[in-house]
Amino acid sequence: MRVEGKRLAREPQLVLEHFLPYRLSVLSNIVSSRIAKFYEERFQLTIPEWRVMAVLGRFPGLTAAEVTERTAMDKVQVSRAVGRLQKTRRIEQRAVEGDRRARHLFLTETGHGVYVEIVPLARDYEHKVTATLSAAERGQLDRLLDKLLAAAGTL
Amino acid sequence: MRVEGKRLAREPQLVLEHFLPYRLSVLSNIVSSRIAKFYEERFQLTIPEWRVMAVLGRFPGLTAAEVTERTAMDKVQVSRAVGRLQKTRRIEQRAVEGDRRARHLFLTETGHGVYVEIVPLARDYEHKVTATLSAAERGQLDRLLDKLLAAAGTL
DNA sequence: ACAATATAGTTTCACTTGCAACTATTATCA
DNA sequence: TGATAATAGTTGCAAGTGAAACTATATTGT
């Protein structure tokens, strides 16, 4: 009934800590949870909320559906993040003329202030994460992520 | 009240799709959710369960605490995965002599069969994800992940 | 024009998750 | 030895999640 002894030697094995999906997941979880903790403590902001603010900072007036396209979040997540951001007065909405289902979303002045404050902090954190990499390695990392993201999208 | 017009041009901006934490999260989520779906459909297995099985396949007899150390899962997650795996008869436990709190965990014959079936499938998937990379790039990826994981762990 | 479809966004539900509290057991040390 | 602290593992709870159902509005085809 038990599995032990030399049988194992010849059988397929998987070394979890060398397994790409596992490594990606661990790395991503570490990075995301640190950021999440930081945003939460400092701004009472979740990562989905931050993502919505980030795209609205760059593209004021997107609708929720357009935010969804640009963030790899699903529409439920966006809807909830938008709801919370409105409650906390970081974003506001205006009618889309010609379509009463959708609304344009904008950072409020308050929201924009938060955005402007976070952006350099986010960059700092990114730099810390990649601090042990050389410039060449950072370039490699970018290229590899591009390729992997493209590949993963079409699998 | 609104944020628009040329003000934006001079203000800090963050391009989400170039932001490392975001990119890592998106890539990891795509990869993990595909795998999760596959494991679920084919083996009624969650990723935490699979991780537990993967380490027990390689290190039969670990205790739950030891599984925790080796998987970057927390003990609650391990406890629940172990519970489900016992219910589905994929693992079993034996007493640890000299400590009645802990138990050694082993794959059952059934569990081992699942393990042996999954391992090559997992490898295949990994290869598919990296199929667009050259051998050199795969090497780079490994090295970069090593460095980033080491760095992230100590931040 | 109007029935059938599609889309924007919200809500419900079942499930997962992590934190903290908890039980049981073992280790420490005065 | 007996009190205190540490450890293994489980459970309760509050919050987050995605899938599917739902409302409201817009589009399409006849």
mmCIF file of C-alpha atoms (C1' of nucleotides) in Angstrom:
data_model
loop_
_atom_site.group_PDB
_atom_site.id
_atom_site.type_symbol
_atom_site.label_atom_id
_atom_site.label_comp_id
_atom_site.label_asym_id
_atom_site.label_seq_id
_atom_site.Cartn_x
_atom_site.Cartn_y
_atom_site.Cartn_z
ATOM 1 C CA MET A 1 0.000 0.000 0.000
ATOM 2 C CA ARG A 2 2.795 2.398 0.695
ATOM 3 C CA VAL A 3 5.038 4.101 -1.750
ATOM 4 C CA GLU A 4 8.646 3.975 -0.783
ATOM 5 C CA GLY A 5 11.994 2.459 -1.428
ATOM 6 C CA LYS A 6 13.743 2.081 -4.736
ATOM 7 C CA ARG A 7 10.579 2.010 -6.823
ATOM 8 C CA LEU A 8 10.647 5.752 -6.807
ATOM 9 C CA ALA A 9 14.029 6.003 -8.419
ATOM 10 C CA ARG A 10 12.798 5.091 -11.891
ATOM 11 C CA GLU A 11 9.499 6.872 -11.840
ATOM 12 C CA PRO A 12 8.646 10.236 -13.245
ATOM 13 C CA GLN A 13 9.363 12.952 -10.760
ATOM 14 C CA LEU A 14 8.557 16.564 -10.664
ATOM 15 C CA VAL A 15 10.677 18.974 -8.718
ATOM 16 C CA LEU A 16 8.139 21.520 -7.692
ATOM 17 C CA GLU A 17 10.610 24.321 -7.075
ATOM 18 C CA HIS A 18 11.907 23.989 -10.642
ATOM 19 C CA PHE A 19 8.452 23.888 -12.166
ATOM 20 C CA LEU A 20 7.750 27.086 -14.062
ATOM 21 C CA PRO A 21 4.068 27.514 -13.184
ATOM 22 C CA TYR A 22 4.894 26.995 -9.533
ATOM 23 C CA ARG A 23 7.757 29.451 -9.595
ATOM 24 C CA LEU A 24 5.732 32.066 -11.361
ATOM 25 C CA SER A 25 2.940 31.666 -8.888
ATOM 26 C CA VAL A 26 5.225 31.940 -5.873
ATOM 27 C CA LEU A 27 7.003 34.997 -7.224
ATOM 28 C CA SER A 28 3.818 36.710 -8.252
ATOM 29 C CA ASN A 29 2.204 35.997 -4.888
ATOM 30 C CA ILE A 30 5.112 37.395 -2.943
ATOM 31 C CA VAL A 31 5.259 40.548 -5.025
ATOM 32 C CA SER A 32 1.489 41.061 -5.125
ATOM 33 C CA SER A 33 0.919 40.463 -1.465
ATOM 34 C CA ARG A 34 3.595 42.951 -0.447
ATOM 35 C CA ILE A 35 2.119 45.565 -2.706
ATOM 36 C CA ALA A 36 -1.382 44.778 -1.546
ATOM 37 C CA LYS A 37 -0.362 45.184 2.062
ATOM 38 C CA PHE A 38 1.337 48.452 1.330
ATOM 39 C CA TYR A 39 -1.570 49.935 -0.641
ATOM 40 C CA GLU A 40 -3.979 48.785 2.018
ATOM 41 C CA GLU A 41 -2.067 50.273 4.929
ATOM 42 C CA ARG A 42 -1.255 53.515 3.248
ATOM 43 C CA PHE A 43 -4.281 54.189 1.070
ATOM 44 C CA GLN A 44 -6.970 51.695 2.065
ATOM 45 C CA LEU A 45 -6.842 50.514 -1.493
ATOM 46 C CA THR A 46 -7.047 46.994 -2.868
ATOM 47 C CA ILE A 47 -5.123 45.851 -5.927
ATOM 48 C CA PRO A 48 -8.221 45.758 -8.152
ATOM 49 C CA GLU A 49 -9.026 49.294 -7.046
ATOM 50 C CA TRP A 50 -5.486 50.395 -7.747
ATOM 51 C CA ARG A 51 -5.618 48.883 -11.208
ATOM 52 C CA VAL A 52 -8.782 50.752 -12.024
ATOM 53 C CA MET A 53 -7.248 53.977 -10.785
ATOM 54 C CA ALA A 54 -4.084 53.320 -12.757
ATOM 55 C CA VAL A 55 -5.875 52.998 -16.076
ATOM 56 C CA LEU A 56 -8.168 55.930 -15.337
ATOM 57 C CA GLY A 57 -5.124 58.013 -14.496
ATOM 58 C CA ARG A 58 -3.847 57.335 -17.949
ATOM 59 C CA PHE A 59 -7.131 57.146 -19.836
ATOM 60 C CA PRO A 60 -9.720 59.350 -18.160
ATOM 61 C CA GLY A 61 -13.245 58.623 -19.226
ATOM 62 C CA LEU A 62 -13.040 54.922 -19.940
ATOM 63 C CA THR A 63 -16.178 52.942 -19.252
ATOM 64 C CA ALA A 64 -16.128 49.910 -16.980
ATOM 65 C CA ALA A 65 -16.092 47.628 -20.007
ATOM 66 C CA GLU A 66 -13.073 49.442 -21.399
ATOM 67 C CA VAL A 67 -11.342 49.203 -18.046
ATOM 68 C CA THR A 68 -12.024 45.476 -18.149
ATOM 69 C CA GLU A 69 -10.293 45.175 -21.512
ATOM 70 C CA ARG A 70 -7.229 47.023 -20.314
ATOM 71 C CA THR A 71 -6.675 45.289 -16.992
ATOM 72 C CA ALA A 72 -7.079 41.559 -17.355
ATOM 73 C CA MET A 73 -9.752 41.785 -14.697
ATOM 74 C CA ASP A 74 -13.217 40.433 -15.247
ATOM 75 C CA LYS A 75 -16.232 42.668 -15.294
ATOM 76 C CA VAL A 76 -17.424 41.569 -11.876
ATOM 77 C CA GLN A 77 -14.161 42.576 -10.313
ATOM 78 C CA VAL A 78 -14.200 45.898 -12.114
ATOM 79 C CA SER A 79 -17.789 46.558 -11.105
ATOM 80 C CA ARG A 80 -16.948 45.969 -7.459
ATOM 81 C CA ALA A 81 -13.758 48.004 -7.544
ATOM 82 C CA VAL A 82 -15.627 50.856 -9.224
ATOM 83 C CA GLY A 83 -18.346 50.684 -6.596
ATOM 84 C CA ARG A 84 -15.855 50.943 -3.765
ATOM 85 C CA LEU A 85 -13.921 53.738 -5.460
ATOM 86 C CA GLN A 86 -17.091 55.746 -5.827
ATOM 87 C CA LYS A 87 -18.001 55.223 -2.219
ATOM 88 C CA THR A 88 -14.584 56.528 -1.216
ATOM 89 C CA ARG A 89 -14.837 59.420 -3.670
ATOM 90 C CA ARG A 90 -11.799 58.506 -5.658
ATOM 91 C CA ILE A 91 -13.663 58.240 -8.926
ATOM 92 C CA GLU A 92 -16.866 59.671 -10.330
ATOM 93 C CA GLN A 93 -18.959 58.995 -13.397
ATOM 94 C CA ARG A 94 -20.563 60.912 -16.206
ATOM 95 C CA ALA A 95 -23.140 59.820 -18.699
ATOM 96 C CA VAL A 96 -22.060 58.367 -22.004
ATOM 97 C CA GLU A 97 -24.120 60.208 -24.509
ATOM 98 C CA GLY A 98 -26.036 57.866 -26.712
ATOM 99 C CA ASP A 99 -25.768 54.906 -24.333
ATOM 100 C CA ARG A 100 -27.456 54.949 -20.987
ATOM 101 C CA ARG A 101 -26.053 51.586 -19.936
ATOM 102 C CA ALA A 102 -22.446 52.702 -19.729
ATOM 103 C CA ARG A 103 -20.823 55.598 -17.858
ATOM 104 C CA HIS A 104 -17.525 57.351 -18.319
ATOM 105 C CA LEU A 105 -15.293 57.028 -15.288
ATOM 106 C CA PHE A 106 -12.876 59.673 -14.041
ATOM 107 C CA LEU A 107 -10.585 60.126 -11.115
ATOM 108 C CA THR A 108 -11.844 62.843 -8.811
ATOM 109 C CA GLU A 109 -9.413 65.436 -7.595
ATOM 110 C CA THR A 110 -8.933 63.349 -4.474
ATOM 111 C CA GLY A 111 -8.452 60.225 -6.547
ATOM 112 C CA HIS A 112 -5.992 61.974 -8.767
ATOM 113 C CA GLY A 113 -4.033 63.057 -5.715
ATOM 114 C CA VAL A 114 -3.810 59.451 -4.570
ATOM 115 C CA TYR A 115 -2.779 58.368 -8.040
ATOM 116 C CA VAL A 116 -0.013 60.956 -8.220
ATOM 117 C CA GLU A 117 1.207 59.861 -4.828
ATOM 118 C CA ILE A 118 1.202 56.151 -5.612
ATOM 119 C CA VAL A 119 2.856 56.184 -9.015
ATOM 120 C CA PRO A 120 6.387 56.976 -7.807
ATOM 121 C CA LEU A 121 6.005 54.552 -4.912
ATOM 122 C CA ALA A 122 4.992 51.805 -7.292
ATOM 123 C CA ARG A 123 8.001 52.551 -9.448
ATOM 124 C CA ASP A 124 10.255 52.449 -6.412
ATOM 125 C CA TYR A 125 8.943 49.056 -5.466
ATOM 126 C CA GLU A 126 9.425 47.760 -8.975
ATOM 127 C CA HIS A 127 13.006 48.967 -8.875
ATOM 128 C CA LYS A 128 13.608 47.280 -5.571
ATOM 129 C CA VAL A 129 12.381 43.984 -6.928
ATOM 130 C CA THR A 130 14.714 44.186 -9.902
ATOM 131 C CA ALA A 131 17.581 45.771 -7.971
ATOM 132 C CA THR A 132 19.658 42.617 -8.115
ATOM 133 C CA LEU A 133 19.400 42.483 -11.900
ATOM 134 C CA SER A 134 21.794 44.135 -14.291
ATOM 135 C CA ALA A 135 20.471 46.451 -16.965
ATOM 136 C CA ALA A 136 20.908 43.680 -19.495
ATOM 137 C CA GLU A 137 18.974 41.288 -17.320
ATOM 138 C CA ARG A 138 16.160 43.761 -16.928
ATOM 139 C CA GLY A 139 15.970 43.925 -20.692
ATOM 140 C CA GLN A 140 15.902 40.154 -20.899
ATOM 141 C CA LEU A 141 13.163 40.015 -18.313
ATOM 142 C CA ASP A 142 11.019 42.412 -20.292
ATOM 143 C CA ARG A 143 11.476 40.498 -23.486
ATOM 144 C CA LEU A 144 10.800 37.151 -21.858
ATOM 145 C CA LEU A 145 7.654 38.385 -20.181
ATOM 146 C CA ASP A 146 6.435 39.788 -23.474
ATOM 147 C CA LYS A 147 6.953 36.459 -25.170
ATOM 148 C CA LEU A 148 5.446 34.427 -22.371
ATOM 149 C CA LEU A 149 2.429 36.681 -22.087
ATOM 150 C CA ALA A 150 1.874 36.487 -25.810
ATOM 151 C CA ALA A 151 2.248 32.716 -25.752
ATOM 152 C CA ALA A 152 0.057 32.227 -22.700
ATOM 153 C CA GLY A 153 -2.673 34.323 -24.255
ATOM 154 C CA THR A 154 -2.974 32.054 -27.265
ATOM 155 C CA LEU A 155 -2.652 28.628 -25.653
ATOM 156 C CA MET B 1 -13.238 68.651 -10.322
ATOM 157 C CA ARG B 2 -12.377 66.611 -13.355
ATOM 158 C CA VAL B 3 -9.029 65.467 -14.496
ATOM 159 C CA GLU B 4 -8.447 66.018 -18.143
ATOM 160 C CA GLY B 5 -6.684 68.123 -20.742
ATOM 161 C CA LYS B 6 -3.035 69.001 -20.868
ATOM 162 C CA ARG B 7 -2.464 68.819 -17.112
ATOM 163 C CA LEU B 8 -1.899 65.135 -17.527
ATOM 164 C CA ALA B 9 1.007 65.503 -19.869
ATOM 165 C CA ARG B 10 3.454 66.535 -17.146
ATOM 166 C CA GLU B 11 2.265 64.319 -14.362
ATOM 167 C CA PRO B 12 3.628 61.002 -13.271
ATOM 168 C CA GLN B 13 2.125 58.202 -15.219
ATOM 169 C CA LEU B 14 2.189 54.516 -14.847
ATOM 170 C CA VAL B 15 1.693 52.259 -17.810
ATOM 171 C CA LEU B 16 0.067 49.284 -16.186
ATOM 172 C CA GLU B 17 0.953 46.832 -18.920
ATOM 173 C CA HIS B 18 4.634 47.644 -18.466
ATOM 174 C CA PHE B 19 4.527 47.410 -14.704
ATOM 175 C CA LEU B 20 6.374 44.322 -13.513
ATOM 176 C CA PRO B 21 4.092 43.316 -10.637
ATOM 177 C CA TYR B 22 1.099 43.609 -12.920
ATOM 178 C CA ARG B 23 2.721 41.608 -15.681
ATOM 179 C CA LEU B 24 3.805 38.892 -13.322
ATOM 180 C CA SER B 25 0.356 38.668 -11.866
ATOM 181 C CA VAL B 26 -1.334 38.456 -15.253
ATOM 182 C CA LEU B 27 1.063 35.813 -16.530
ATOM 183 C CA SER B 28 0.875 33.760 -13.380
ATOM 184 C CA ASN B 29 -2.921 33.954 -13.331
ATOM 185 C CA ILE B 30 -3.234 32.816 -16.917
ATOM 186 C CA VAL B 31 -0.871 29.918 -16.423
ATOM 187 C CA SER B 32 -2.295 28.873 -13.065
ATOM 188 C CA SER B 33 -5.898 29.072 -14.088
ATOM 189 C CA ARG B 34 -5.328 26.921 -17.154
ATOM 190 C CA ILE B 35 -3.569 24.329 -15.098
ATOM 191 C CA ALA B 36 -6.197 24.511 -12.402
ATOM 192 C CA LYS B 37 -8.942 23.949 -14.926
ATOM 193 C CA PHE B 38 -7.126 21.028 -16.423
ATOM 194 C CA TYR B 39 -6.391 19.338 -13.086
ATOM 195 C CA GLU B 40 -9.949 19.889 -11.997
ATOM 196 C CA GLU B 41 -11.541 18.440 -15.118
ATOM 197 C CA ARG B 42 -9.235 15.529 -15.416
ATOM 198 C CA PHE B 43 -8.470 14.585 -11.814
ATOM 199 C CA GLN B 44 -10.841 16.585 -9.609
ATOM 200 C CA LEU B 45 -7.756 18.080 -8.064
ATOM 201 C CA THR B 46 -7.086 21.650 -6.951
ATOM 202 C CA ILE B 47 -3.682 23.281 -7.237
ATOM 203 C CA PRO B 48 -3.015 23.143 -3.483
ATOM 204 C CA GLU B 49 -3.872 19.448 -3.568
ATOM 205 C CA TRP B 50 -1.597 18.937 -6.521
ATOM 206 C CA ARG B 51 1.243 20.698 -4.757
ATOM 207 C CA VAL B 52 0.880 18.479 -1.739
ATOM 208 C CA MET B 53 0.856 15.406 -3.946
ATOM 209 C CA ALA B 54 3.876 16.665 -5.858
ATOM 210 C CA VAL B 55 6.039 16.998 -2.767
ATOM 211 C CA LEU B 56 4.796 13.735 -1.291
ATOM 212 C CA GLY B 57 5.626 12.036 -4.573
ATOM 213 C CA ARG B 58 9.171 13.160 -4.145
ATOM 214 C CA PHE B 59 9.440 13.038 -0.375
ATOM 215 C CA PRO B 60 7.134 10.373 0.995
ATOM 216 C CA GLY B 61 6.510 10.684 4.698
ATOM 217 C CA LEU B 62 6.730 14.410 5.169
ATOM 218 C CA THR B 63 4.510 15.873 7.841
ATOM 219 C CA ALA B 64 2.085 18.673 7.081
ATOM 220 C CA ALA B 65 4.491 21.191 8.580
ATOM 221 C CA GLU B 66 7.258 19.935 6.327
ATOM 222 C CA VAL B 67 4.966 20.133 3.325
ATOM 223 C CA THR B 68 4.269 23.718 4.314
ATOM 224 C CA GLU B 69 7.970 24.555 4.269
ATOM 225 C CA ARG B 70 8.441 23.063 0.836
ATOM 226 C CA THR B 71 5.492 24.570 -0.963
ATOM 227 C CA ALA B 72 5.136 28.233 -0.083
ATOM 228 C CA MET B 73 1.647 27.399 1.086
ATOM 229 C CA ASP B 74 0.492 28.304 4.539
ATOM 230 C CA LYS B 75 -0.453 25.688 7.066
ATOM 231 C CA VAL B 76 -4.173 26.288 6.725
ATOM 232 C CA GLN B 77 -4.030 25.629 3.024
ATOM 233 C CA VAL B 78 -1.990 22.502 3.578
ATOM 234 C CA SER B 79 -4.305 21.273 6.290
ATOM 235 C CA ARG B 80 -7.312 21.642 4.016
ATOM 236 C CA ALA B 81 -5.622 20.100 1.014
ATOM 237 C CA VAL B 82 -4.510 17.162 3.153
ATOM 238 C CA GLY B 83 -8.037 16.745 4.460
ATOM 239 C CA ARG B 84 -9.490 16.604 0.963
ATOM 240 C CA LEU B 85 -6.771 14.279 -0.285
ATOM 241 C CA GLN B 86 -7.512 11.879 2.539
ATOM 242 C CA LYS B 87 -11.194 11.952 1.823
ATOM 243 C CA THR B 88 -10.467 11.071 -1.798
ATOM 244 C CA ARG B 89 -7.992 8.371 -0.744
ATOM 245 C CA ARG B 90 -5.048 9.880 -2.525
ATOM 246 C CA ILE B 91 -2.953 10.146 0.605
ATOM 247 C CA GLU B 92 -2.847 8.404 3.946
ATOM 248 C CA GLN B 93 -1.096 9.032 7.213
ATOM 249 C CA ARG B 94 1.019 7.139 9.714
ATOM 250 C CA ALA B 95 2.017 8.067 13.223
ATOM 251 C CA VAL B 96 5.222 9.938 13.841
ATOM 252 C CA GLU B 97 6.854 8.064 16.626
ATOM 253 C CA GLY B 98 7.666 10.298 19.520
ATOM 254 C CA ASP B 99 5.240 13.032 18.491
ATOM 255 C CA ARG B 100 1.536 12.485 18.555
ATOM 256 C CA ARG B 101 0.737 15.894 17.116
ATOM 257 C CA ALA B 102 2.248 15.279 13.705
ATOM 258 C CA ARG B 103 1.658 12.510 11.161
ATOM 259 C CA HIS B 104 3.709 11.266 8.255
ATOM 260 C CA LEU B 105 1.903 11.645 4.953
ATOM 261 C CA PHE B 106 2.169 9.267 2.015
ATOM 262 C CA LEU B 107 0.581 8.888 -1.360
ATOM 263 C CA THR B 108 -1.662 5.861 -1.485
ATOM 264 C CA GLU B 109 -1.374 3.536 -4.426
ATOM 265 C CA THR B 110 -4.249 5.411 -6.021
ATOM 266 C CA GLY B 111 -2.604 8.721 -5.267
ATOM 267 C CA HIS B 112 0.660 7.530 -6.653
ATOM 268 C CA GLY B 113 -1.094 6.486 -9.835
ATOM 269 C CA VAL B 114 -2.501 9.970 -10.224
ATOM 270 C CA TYR B 115 0.895 11.452 -9.542
ATOM 271 C CA VAL B 116 2.571 9.327 -12.171
ATOM 272 C CA GLU B 117 -0.090 10.295 -14.640
ATOM 273 C CA ILE B 118 0.101 14.008 -13.955
ATOM 274 C CA VAL B 119 3.852 14.498 -13.942
ATOM 275 C CA PRO B 120 4.382 14.133 -17.691
ATOM 276 C CA LEU B 121 1.289 16.218 -18.412
ATOM 277 C CA ALA B 122 2.603 18.982 -16.207
ATOM 278 C CA ARG B 123 5.916 18.866 -18.029
ATOM 279 C CA ASP B 124 4.142 19.035 -21.367
ATOM 280 C CA TYR B 125 2.275 22.082 -20.296
ATOM 281 C CA GLU B 126 5.443 23.741 -19.076
ATOM 282 C CA HIS B 127 7.041 23.045 -22.440
ATOM 283 C CA LYS B 128 4.096 24.503 -24.265
ATOM 284 C CA VAL B 129 4.327 27.704 -22.287
ATOM 285 C CA THR B 130 8.010 28.077 -23.089
ATOM 286 C CA ALA B 131 7.730 26.771 -26.633
ATOM 287 C CA THR B 132 8.291 30.177 -28.139
ATOM 288 C CA LEU B 133 11.547 30.602 -26.237
ATOM 289 C CA SER B 134 14.940 29.526 -27.497
ATOM 290 C CA ALA B 135 17.103 27.282 -25.363
ATOM 291 C CA ALA B 136 19.155 30.302 -24.399
ATOM 292 C CA GLU B 137 16.067 32.193 -23.383
ATOM 293 C CA ARG B 138 14.880 29.320 -21.258
ATOM 294 C CA GLY B 139 18.188 29.480 -19.468
ATOM 295 C CA GLN B 140 17.805 33.198 -18.968
ATOM 296 C CA LEU B 141 14.317 32.708 -17.636
ATOM 297 C CA ASP B 142 15.524 30.220 -15.072
ATOM 298 C CA ARG B 143 18.289 32.467 -13.908
ATOM 299 C CA LEU B 144 16.076 35.521 -13.722
ATOM 300 C CA LEU B 145 13.419 33.718 -11.749
ATOM 301 C CA ASP B 146 16.056 32.461 -9.345
ATOM 302 C CA LYS B 147 17.309 35.954 -8.763
ATOM 303 C CA LEU B 148 13.880 37.505 -8.464
ATOM 304 C CA LEU B 149 12.674 34.837 -6.092
ATOM 305 C CA ALA B 150 15.739 35.273 -3.931
ATOM 306 C CA ALA B 151 15.322 39.043 -3.969
ATOM 307 C CA ALA B 152 11.594 38.954 -3.307
ATOM 308 C CA GLY B 153 12.093 36.652 -0.373
ATOM 309 C CA THR B 154 14.346 39.123 1.420
ATOM 310 C CA LEU B 155 12.581 42.422 0.704
ATOM 311 C "C1'" DA C 1 -41.649 48.443 -36.322
ATOM 312 C "C1'" DC C 2 -40.673 44.667 -33.511
ATOM 313 C "C1'" DA C 3 -38.958 40.289 -32.052
ATOM 314 C "C1'" DA C 4 -34.708 38.247 -31.169
ATOM 315 C "C1'" DT C 5 -29.910 39.137 -29.772
ATOM 316 C "C1'" DA C 6 -26.276 41.382 -27.850
ATOM 317 C "C1'" DT C 7 -24.105 44.383 -24.511
ATOM 318 C "C1'" DA C 8 -23.161 47.196 -19.909
ATOM 319 C "C1'" DG C 9 -23.136 46.570 -15.524
ATOM 320 C "C1'" DT C 10 -25.000 44.456 -10.997
ATOM 321 C "C1'" DT C 11 -26.272 40.885 -7.912
ATOM 322 C "C1'" DT C 12 -26.580 36.200 -6.093
ATOM 323 C "C1'" DC C 13 -24.568 32.021 -4.751
ATOM 324 C "C1'" DA C 14 -21.306 28.620 -3.724
ATOM 325 C "C1'" DC C 15 -16.663 28.335 -2.822
ATOM 326 C "C1'" DT C 16 -11.829 29.608 -1.534
ATOM 327 C "C1'" DT C 17 -8.751 32.209 1.262
ATOM 328 C "C1'" DG C 18 -6.112 34.026 5.139
ATOM 329 C "C1'" DC C 19 -6.069 35.512 9.838
ATOM 330 C "C1'" DA C 20 -6.804 34.644 14.373
ATOM 331 C "C1'" DA C 21 -8.370 31.750 17.837
ATOM 332 C "C1'" DC C 22 -8.398 27.192 19.362
ATOM 333 C "C1'" DT C 23 -7.036 22.114 20.963
ATOM 334 C "C1'" DA C 24 -3.662 18.900 21.757
ATOM 335 C "C1'" DT C 25 0.859 17.787 22.512
ATOM 336 C "C1'" DT C 26 5.806 18.588 23.342
ATOM 337 C "C1'" DA C 27 9.810 21.372 24.887
ATOM 338 C "C1'" DT C 28 11.985 24.576 28.093
ATOM 339 C "C1'" DC C 29 13.709 25.896 32.353
ATOM 340 C "C1'" DA C 30 13.498 27.752 37.042
ATOM 341 C "C1'" DT D 1 8.397 18.870 38.651
ATOM 342 C "C1'" DG D 2 5.319 22.187 37.316
ATOM 343 C "C1'" DA D 3 4.452 26.406 34.988
ATOM 344 C "C1'" DT D 4 5.294 28.674 30.679
ATOM 345 C "C1'" DA D 5 6.165 28.765 26.095
ATOM 346 C "C1'" DA D 6 6.487 26.630 21.589
ATOM 347 C "C1'" DT D 7 4.716 23.654 17.933
ATOM 348 C "C1'" DA D 8 1.342 20.616 14.910
ATOM 349 C "C1'" DG D 9 -2.676 20.875 13.054
ATOM 350 C "C1'" DT D 10 -7.814 22.361 12.853
ATOM 351 C "C1'" DT D 11 -11.697 25.443 12.822
ATOM 352 C "C1'" DG D 12 -14.538 29.846 12.742
ATOM 353 C "C1'" DC D 13 -15.126 33.963 10.566
ATOM 354 C "C1'" DA D 14 -14.988 37.790 7.497
ATOM 355 C "C1'" DA D 15 -13.721 38.965 3.090
ATOM 356 C "C1'" DG D 16 -12.815 38.127 -1.749
ATOM 357 C "C1'" DT D 17 -13.722 35.392 -6.121
ATOM 358 C "C1'" DG D 18 -15.807 33.682 -10.505
ATOM 359 C "C1'" DA D 19 -19.764 31.682 -12.799
ATOM 360 C "C1'" DA D 20 -24.225 32.312 -13.847
ATOM 361 C "C1'" DA D 21 -28.454 34.729 -13.549
ATOM 362 C "C1'" DC D 22 -30.419 39.099 -13.798
ATOM 363 C "C1'" DT D 23 -31.921 44.200 -15.184
ATOM 364 C "C1'" DA D 24 -31.708 47.725 -18.279
ATOM 365 C "C1'" DT D 25 -30.592 49.396 -22.601
ATOM 366 C "C1'" DA D 26 -29.059 49.114 -27.422
ATOM 367 C "C1'" DT D 27 -28.576 46.657 -31.901
ATOM 368 C "C1'" DT D 28 -29.870 43.601 -35.605
ATOM 369 C "C1'" DG D 29 -32.599 41.359 -38.991
ATOM 370 C "C1'" DT D 30 -36.858 40.807 -41.198
#
